[in-house]
PDB file of C-alpha atoms in Angstrom:
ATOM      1  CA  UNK A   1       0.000   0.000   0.000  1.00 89.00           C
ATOM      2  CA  UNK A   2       0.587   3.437  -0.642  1.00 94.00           C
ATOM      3  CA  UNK A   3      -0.274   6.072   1.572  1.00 97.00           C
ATOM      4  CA  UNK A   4      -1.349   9.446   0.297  1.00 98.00           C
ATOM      5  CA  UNK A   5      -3.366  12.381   0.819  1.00 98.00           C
ATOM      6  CA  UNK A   6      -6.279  13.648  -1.080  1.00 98.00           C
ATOM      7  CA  UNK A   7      -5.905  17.547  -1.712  1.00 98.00           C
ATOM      8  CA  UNK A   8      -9.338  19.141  -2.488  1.00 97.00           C
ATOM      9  CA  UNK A   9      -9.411  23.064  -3.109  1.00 97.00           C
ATOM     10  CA  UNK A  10     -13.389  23.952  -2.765  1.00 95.00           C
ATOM     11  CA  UNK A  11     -15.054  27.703  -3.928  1.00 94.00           C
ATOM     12  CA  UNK A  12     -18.386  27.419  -1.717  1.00 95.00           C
ATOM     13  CA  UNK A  13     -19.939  25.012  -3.809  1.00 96.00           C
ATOM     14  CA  UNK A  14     -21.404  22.510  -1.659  1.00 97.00           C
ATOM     15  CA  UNK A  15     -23.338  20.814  -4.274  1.00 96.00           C
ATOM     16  CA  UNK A  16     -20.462  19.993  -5.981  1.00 96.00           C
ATOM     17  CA  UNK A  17     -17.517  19.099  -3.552  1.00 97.00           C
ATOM     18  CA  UNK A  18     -20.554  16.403  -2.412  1.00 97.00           C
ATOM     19  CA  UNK A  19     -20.048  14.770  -5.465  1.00 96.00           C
ATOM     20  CA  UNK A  20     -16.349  14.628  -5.664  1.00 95.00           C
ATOM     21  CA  UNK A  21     -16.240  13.486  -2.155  1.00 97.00           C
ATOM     22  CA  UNK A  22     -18.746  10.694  -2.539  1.00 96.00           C
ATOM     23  CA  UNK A  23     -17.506   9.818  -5.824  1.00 95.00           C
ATOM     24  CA  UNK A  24     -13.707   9.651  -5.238  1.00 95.00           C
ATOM     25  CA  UNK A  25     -13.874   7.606  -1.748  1.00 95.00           C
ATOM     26  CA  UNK A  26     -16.427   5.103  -3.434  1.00 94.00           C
ATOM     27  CA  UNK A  27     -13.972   4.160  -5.867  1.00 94.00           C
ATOM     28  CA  UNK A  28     -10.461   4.103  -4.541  1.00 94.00           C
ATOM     29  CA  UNK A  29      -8.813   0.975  -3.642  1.00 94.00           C
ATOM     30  CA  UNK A  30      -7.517   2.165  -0.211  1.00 95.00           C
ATOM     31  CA  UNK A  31      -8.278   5.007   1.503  1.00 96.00           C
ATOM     32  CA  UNK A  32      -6.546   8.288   1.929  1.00 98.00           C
ATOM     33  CA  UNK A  33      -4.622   8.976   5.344  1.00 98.00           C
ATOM     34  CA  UNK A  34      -6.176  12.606   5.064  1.00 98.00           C
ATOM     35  CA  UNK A  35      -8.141  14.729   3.499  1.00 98.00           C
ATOM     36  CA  UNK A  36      -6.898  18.179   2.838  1.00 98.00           C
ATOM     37  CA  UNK A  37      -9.515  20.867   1.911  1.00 98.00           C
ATOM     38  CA  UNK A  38      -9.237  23.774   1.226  1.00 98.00           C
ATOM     39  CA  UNK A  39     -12.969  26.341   0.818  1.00 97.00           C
ATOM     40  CA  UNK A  40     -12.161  29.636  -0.589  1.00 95.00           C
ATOM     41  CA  UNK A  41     -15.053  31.554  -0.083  1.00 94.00           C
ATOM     42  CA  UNK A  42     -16.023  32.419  -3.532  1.00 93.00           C
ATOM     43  CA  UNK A  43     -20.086  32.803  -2.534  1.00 93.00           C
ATOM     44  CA  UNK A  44     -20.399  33.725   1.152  1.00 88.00           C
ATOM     45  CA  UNK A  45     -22.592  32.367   3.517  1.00 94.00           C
ATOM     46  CA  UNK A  46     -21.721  28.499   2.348  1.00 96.00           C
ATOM     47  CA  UNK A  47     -19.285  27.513   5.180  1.00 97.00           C
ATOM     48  CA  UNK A  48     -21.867  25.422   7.652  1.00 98.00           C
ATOM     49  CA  UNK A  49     -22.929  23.709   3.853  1.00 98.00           C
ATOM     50  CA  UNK A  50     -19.462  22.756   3.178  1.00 98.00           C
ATOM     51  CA  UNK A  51     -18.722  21.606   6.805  1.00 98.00           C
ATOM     52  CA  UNK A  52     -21.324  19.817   7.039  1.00 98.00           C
ATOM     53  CA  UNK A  53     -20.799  17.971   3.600  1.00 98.00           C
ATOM     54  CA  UNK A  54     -17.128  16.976   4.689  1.00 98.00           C
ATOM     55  CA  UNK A  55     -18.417  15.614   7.840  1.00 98.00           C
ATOM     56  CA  UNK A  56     -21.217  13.571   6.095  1.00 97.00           C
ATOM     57  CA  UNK A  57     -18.904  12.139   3.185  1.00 98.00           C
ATOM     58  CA  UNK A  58     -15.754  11.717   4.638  1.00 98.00           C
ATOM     59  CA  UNK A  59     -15.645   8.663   6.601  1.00 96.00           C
ATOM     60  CA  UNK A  60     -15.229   8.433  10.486  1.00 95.00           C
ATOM     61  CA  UNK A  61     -11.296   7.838  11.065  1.00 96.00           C
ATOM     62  CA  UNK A  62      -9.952   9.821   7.960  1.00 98.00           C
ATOM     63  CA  UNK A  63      -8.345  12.682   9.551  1.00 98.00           C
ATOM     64  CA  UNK A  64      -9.646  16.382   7.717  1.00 98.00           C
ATOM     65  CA  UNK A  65      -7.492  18.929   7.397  1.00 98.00           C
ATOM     66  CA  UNK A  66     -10.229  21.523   6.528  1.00 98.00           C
ATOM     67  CA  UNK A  67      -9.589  25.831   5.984  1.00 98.00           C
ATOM     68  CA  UNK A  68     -11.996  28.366   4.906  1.00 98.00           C
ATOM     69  CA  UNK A  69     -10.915  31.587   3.929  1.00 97.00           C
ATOM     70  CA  UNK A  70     -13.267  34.857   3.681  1.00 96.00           C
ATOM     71  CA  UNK A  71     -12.068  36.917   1.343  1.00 95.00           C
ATOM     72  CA  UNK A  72     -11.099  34.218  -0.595  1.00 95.00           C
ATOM     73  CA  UNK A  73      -7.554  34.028  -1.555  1.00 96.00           C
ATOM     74  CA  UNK A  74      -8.629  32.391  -5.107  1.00 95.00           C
ATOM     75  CA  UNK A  75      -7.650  29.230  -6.551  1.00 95.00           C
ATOM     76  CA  UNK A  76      -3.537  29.580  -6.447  1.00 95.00           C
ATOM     77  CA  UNK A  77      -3.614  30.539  -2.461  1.00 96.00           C
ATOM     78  CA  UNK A  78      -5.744  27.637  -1.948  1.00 96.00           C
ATOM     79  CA  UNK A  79      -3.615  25.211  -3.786  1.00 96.00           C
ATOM     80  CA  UNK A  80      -0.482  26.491  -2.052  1.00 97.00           C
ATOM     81  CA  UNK A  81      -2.312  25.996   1.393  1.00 98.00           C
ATOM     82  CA  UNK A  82      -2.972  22.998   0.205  1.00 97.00           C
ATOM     83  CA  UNK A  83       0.209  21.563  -0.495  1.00 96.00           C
ATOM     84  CA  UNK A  84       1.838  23.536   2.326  1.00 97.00           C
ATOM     85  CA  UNK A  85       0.076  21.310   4.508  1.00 97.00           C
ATOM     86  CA  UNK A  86       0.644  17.451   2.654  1.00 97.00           C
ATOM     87  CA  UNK A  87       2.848  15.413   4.458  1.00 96.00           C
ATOM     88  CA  UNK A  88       2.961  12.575   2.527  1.00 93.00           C
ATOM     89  CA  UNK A  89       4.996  12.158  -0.294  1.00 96.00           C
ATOM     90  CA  UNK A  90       1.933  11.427  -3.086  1.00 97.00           C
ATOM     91  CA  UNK A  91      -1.220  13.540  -3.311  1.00 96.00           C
ATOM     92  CA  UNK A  92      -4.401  12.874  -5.245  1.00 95.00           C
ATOM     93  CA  UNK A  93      -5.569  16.037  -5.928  1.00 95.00           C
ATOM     94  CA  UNK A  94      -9.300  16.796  -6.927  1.00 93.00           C
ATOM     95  CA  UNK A  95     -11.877  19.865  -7.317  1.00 84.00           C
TER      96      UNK A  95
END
């Protein structure tokens, strides 16, 4: 096994990181050792629907490393966080 981290930068869209979420952990053949997301806040007001989508899809004992930023700090801040903050030496990345 390899372990790796799945990198996800988010822009408020709840809707949408649902899918990738429930999508991408469905179908891999072993799970991430974290999740890294990052939500830039690119239509306020979204952060408890994004919270709450990452603690619905992401299952129990996957560590989240979760940041919102408002004003967001657009998609090349979020991906720096992002990586910034990988520990692992492979990523899947995903938005």
């Amino acid at each position: 096994m390899i372990p790796y981290e799945v990198v996800i930068p988010s822009a408020s869209r709840p809707h949408l990181l649902e899918r990738v979420l429930a999508s991408l952990l469905a179908y891999v053949d072993q799970p991430p050792v974290r999740v890294l997301i990052h939500d830039d806040a690119a239509f306020p007001g979204r952060r408890a629907q994004v919270e709450a989508v990452i603690q619905r899809e992401v299952p129990a004992g996957i560590p989240v490393v979760y940041r919102h930023d408002d004003p967001p700090v657009n998609h090349s801040g979020s991906v720096y966080w992002l990586l910034n903050q990988a520990q692992g030496e492979y990523v899947l990345y995903s938005q």
